[in-house]
Tab-separated table of C-alpha atoms in Angstrom:
chain	number	residue	atom	x	y	z
J	24	UNK	CA	29.120	30.701	-17.589
J	25	UNK	CA	31.846	28.187	-18.298
J	26	UNK	CA	31.557	25.393	-20.854
J	27	UNK	CA	30.690	22.666	-18.281
J	28	UNK	CA	27.872	24.755	-16.783
J	29	UNK	CA	26.441	25.349	-20.268
J	30	UNK	CA	26.509	21.614	-20.995
J	31	UNK	CA	24.837	20.836	-17.667
J	32	UNK	CA	22.196	23.498	-18.387
J	33	UNK	CA	21.478	22.016	-21.814
J	34	UNK	CA	21.212	18.504	-20.360
J	35	UNK	CA	18.818	19.675	-17.628
J	36	UNK	CA	16.690	21.465	-20.234
J	37	UNK	CA	16.492	18.334	-22.375
J	38	UNK	CA	15.601	16.194	-19.348
J	39	UNK	CA	12.910	18.672	-18.311
J	40	UNK	CA	11.341	18.744	-21.779
J	41	UNK	CA	11.512	14.955	-21.990
J	42	UNK	CA	9.688	14.671	-18.669
J	43	UNK	CA	6.936	17.012	-19.866
J	44	UNK	CA	6.538	15.104	-23.145
J	45	UNK	CA	6.481	11.804	-21.259
J	46	UNK	CA	3.816	13.093	-18.878
J	47	UNK	CA	1.660	14.382	-21.739
J	48	UNK	CA	1.973	11.371	-24.032
J	49	UNK	CA	2.198	8.574	-21.486
J	50	UNK	CA	5.659	7.718	-22.818
J	51	UNK	CA	7.840	5.883	-20.341
J	52	UNK	CA	11.358	4.584	-19.962
J	53	UNK	CA	12.032	1.246	-21.674
J	54	UNK	CA	12.226	-1.772	-19.386
J	55	UNK	CA	15.592	-3.551	-19.222
J	56	UNK	CA	15.264	-6.931	-20.982
J	57	UNK	CA	16.283	-10.252	-19.471
J	58	UNK	CA	17.170	-13.400	-21.340
J	59	UNK	CA	17.278	-17.038	-20.247
J	60	UNK	CA	17.921	-20.265	-22.079
J	61	UNK	CA	15.072	-22.675	-22.734
J	62	UNK	CA	16.514	-24.981	-20.052
J	63	UNK	CA	16.522	-22.119	-17.530
J	64	UNK	CA	12.897	-21.258	-18.308
J	65	UNK	CA	11.889	-24.924	-17.915
J	66	UNK	CA	13.642	-25.021	-14.544
J	67	UNK	CA	11.923	-21.915	-13.090
J	68	UNK	CA	8.409	-22.243	-14.554
J	69	UNK	CA	5.654	-24.795	-14.008
J	70	UNK	CA	4.664	-26.761	-17.142
J	71	UNK	CA	1.536	-24.577	-17.592
J	72	UNK	CA	3.517	-21.356	-17.131
J	73	UNK	CA	6.157	-22.571	-19.581
J	74	UNK	CA	3.538	-23.436	-22.216
J	75	UNK	CA	1.808	-20.049	-21.949
J	76	UNK	CA	4.791	-17.751	-21.380
J	77	UNK	CA	7.350	-19.348	-23.696
J	78	UNK	CA	5.160	-21.043	-26.363
J	79	UNK	CA	2.145	-18.710	-26.590
J	80	UNK	CA	-0.197	-21.285	-25.106
J	81	UNK	CA	-3.689	-20.373	-23.925
J	82	UNK	CA	-5.481	-21.843	-20.954
J	83	UNK	CA	-9.104	-22.863	-21.409
J	84	UNK	CA	-11.641	-20.208	-20.313
J	85	UNK	CA	-12.875	-20.347	-16.715
J	86	UNK	CA	-10.032	-22.670	-15.677
J	87	UNK	CA	-7.324	-20.207	-14.655
J	88	UNK	CA	-6.572	-19.221	-11.090
J	89	UNK	CA	-7.418	-15.509	-11.451
J	90	UNK	CA	-10.387	-15.171	-13.825
J	91	UNK	CA	-12.749	-14.755	-10.862
J	92	UNK	CA	-10.342	-13.162	-8.384
J	93	UNK	CA	-11.839	-10.003	-6.849
J	94	UNK	CA	-9.206	-9.334	-4.167
J	95	UNK	CA	-7.299	-6.054	-4.094
J	96	UNK	CA	-3.660	-6.286	-5.131
J	97	UNK	CA	-1.294	-6.391	-8.056
J	98	UNK	CA	-0.554	-8.872	-10.832
J	99	UNK	CA	3.058	-9.631	-11.753
J	100	UNK	CA	4.641	-11.567	-14.620
J	101	UNK	CA	5.009	-15.196	-13.501
J	102	UNK	CA	8.229	-15.410	-15.516
J	103	UNK	CA	10.236	-12.452	-14.267
J	104	UNK	CA	8.232	-10.726	-11.533
J	105	UNK	CA	7.603	-7.431	-13.359
J	106	UNK	CA	4.519	-5.641	-12.001
J	107	UNK	CA	1.968	-5.564	-14.848
J	108	UNK	CA	-1.602	-4.866	-13.696
J	109	UNK	CA	-3.520	-3.558	-10.703
J	110	UNK	CA	-6.746	-5.083	-9.435
J	111	UNK	CA	-8.227	-1.570	-9.710
J	112	UNK	CA	-8.205	-1.984	-13.520
J	113	UNK	CA	-9.551	-5.556	-13.536
J	114	UNK	CA	-13.112	-6.127	-14.721
J	115	UNK	CA	-15.439	-9.038	-15.481
J	116	UNK	CA	-15.316	-9.450	-19.256
J	117	UNK	CA	-17.461	-12.612	-19.176
J	118	UNK	CA	-14.747	-14.368	-21.215
J	119	UNK	CA	-13.310	-16.659	-18.535
J	120	UNK	CA	-9.886	-14.967	-18.469
J	121	UNK	CA	-8.657	-12.214	-16.171
J	122	UNK	CA	-9.222	-8.926	-18.004
J	123	UNK	CA	-7.883	-5.441	-17.373
J	124	UNK	CA	-8.559	-2.113	-19.095
J	125	UNK	CA	-4.934	-0.966	-18.795
J	126	UNK	CA	-1.517	-2.094	-17.560
J	127	UNK	CA	0.140	-0.491	-14.531
J	128	UNK	CA	2.283	1.558	-16.976
J	129	UNK	CA	2.544	1.627	-20.763
J	130	UNK	CA	6.136	0.407	-20.747
J	131	UNK	CA	5.557	-2.884	-18.887
J	132	UNK	CA	3.839	-4.655	-21.787
J	133	UNK	CA	4.467	-4.824	-25.513
J	134	UNK	CA	1.967	-5.764	-28.161
J	135	UNK	CA	2.596	-7.437	-31.485
J	136	UNK	CA	0.375	-8.430	-34.398
J	137	UNK	CA	-0.652	-12.087	-34.079
J	138	UNK	CA	-2.124	-13.919	-37.069
J	139	UNK	CA	-2.176	-17.397	-35.519
J	140	UNK	CA	-5.352	-19.434	-35.132
J	141	UNK	CA	-6.812	-17.887	-38.293
J	142	UNK	CA	-7.410	-14.517	-36.609
J	143	UNK	CA	-5.764	-11.110	-36.542
J	144	UNK	CA	-5.144	-10.077	-32.950
J	145	UNK	CA	-2.649	-8.119	-30.885
J	146	UNK	CA	-0.537	-10.369	-28.686
J	147	UNK	CA	0.582	-8.898	-25.367
J	148	UNK	CA	3.950	-9.860	-23.910
J	149	UNK	CA	5.969	-8.875	-20.857
J	150	UNK	CA	8.349	-6.041	-21.696
J	151	UNK	CA	11.106	-7.525	-19.502
J	152	UNK	CA	11.190	-11.245	-20.327
J	153	UNK	CA	9.135	-11.357	-23.525
J	154	UNK	CA	6.744	-13.905	-22.031
J	155	UNK	CA	3.353	-14.274	-23.735
J	156	UNK	CA	0.611	-12.904	-21.471
J	157	UNK	CA	-2.473	-12.937	-23.688
J	158	UNK	CA	-4.091	-10.534	-26.163
J	159	UNK	CA	-5.527	-7.022	-26.163
J	160	UNK	CA	-8.848	-6.178	-27.823
J	161	UNK	CA	-10.667	-2.893	-28.438
J	162	UNK	CA	-13.948	-3.950	-26.797
J	163	UNK	CA	-13.140	-3.037	-23.191
J	164	UNK	CA	-14.701	-0.511	-20.832
J	165	UNK	CA	-13.855	3.153	-20.485
J	166	UNK	CA	-11.634	4.973	-19.839
J	167	UNK	CA	-9.447	3.110	-22.382
J	168	UNK	CA	-11.892	0.973	-24.365
J	169	UNK	CA	-9.312	-1.832	-24.181
J	170	UNK	CA	-9.552	-5.379	-22.847
J	171	UNK	CA	-6.241	-6.937	-21.880
J	172	UNK	CA	-7.308	-10.583	-21.835
J	173	UNK	CA	-4.562	-12.385	-19.899
J	174	UNK	CA	-3.765	-15.993	-19.032
J	175	UNK	CA	-3.722	-16.720	-15.302
J	176	UNK	CA	-0.714	-19.003	-15.811
J	177	UNK	CA	1.281	-15.964	-16.994
J	178	UNK	CA	0.486	-13.995	-13.838
J	179	UNK	CA	1.254	-14.024	-10.135
J	180	UNK	CA	-1.163	-12.166	-7.853
J	181	UNK	CA	0.088	-10.404	-4.731
J	182	UNK	CA	-2.719	-9.262	-2.407
J	183	UNK	CA	-2.693	-5.732	-1.045
J	184	UNK	CA	-1.466	-5.593	2.544
């Protein structure tokens, strides 16, 4: 076996092992980040979307467009269009915000410790544009036990065809 074939064999072995580890752990490929200036975000977002996505705003409970949406489809980031949640994971949390027990994939959202408002919570943001989506709590239903409590203004719903 020549040197190039050995290198290709090693690379394929590494890729194969990585795929197995990813499948077993739920690890996924990082999402490519996008960046826009504040002026660009103001131009492409509504005032409510801008407040929530770029300044960690929160809409009042039971006022958002999707808290009571029961249609089949997918939820995308209103800032960059990344697919985030499926209606199959949405549930009624009785909180007044759309809630999901898991994202479409682990790599589409990021969570960060949030100590604002006198509480310790985990903020959830879009992995592509960094837009604030809401918070995740550990009081959700099985199979995850998580409640991704999202702001409707941060989402765009696309019904299933």
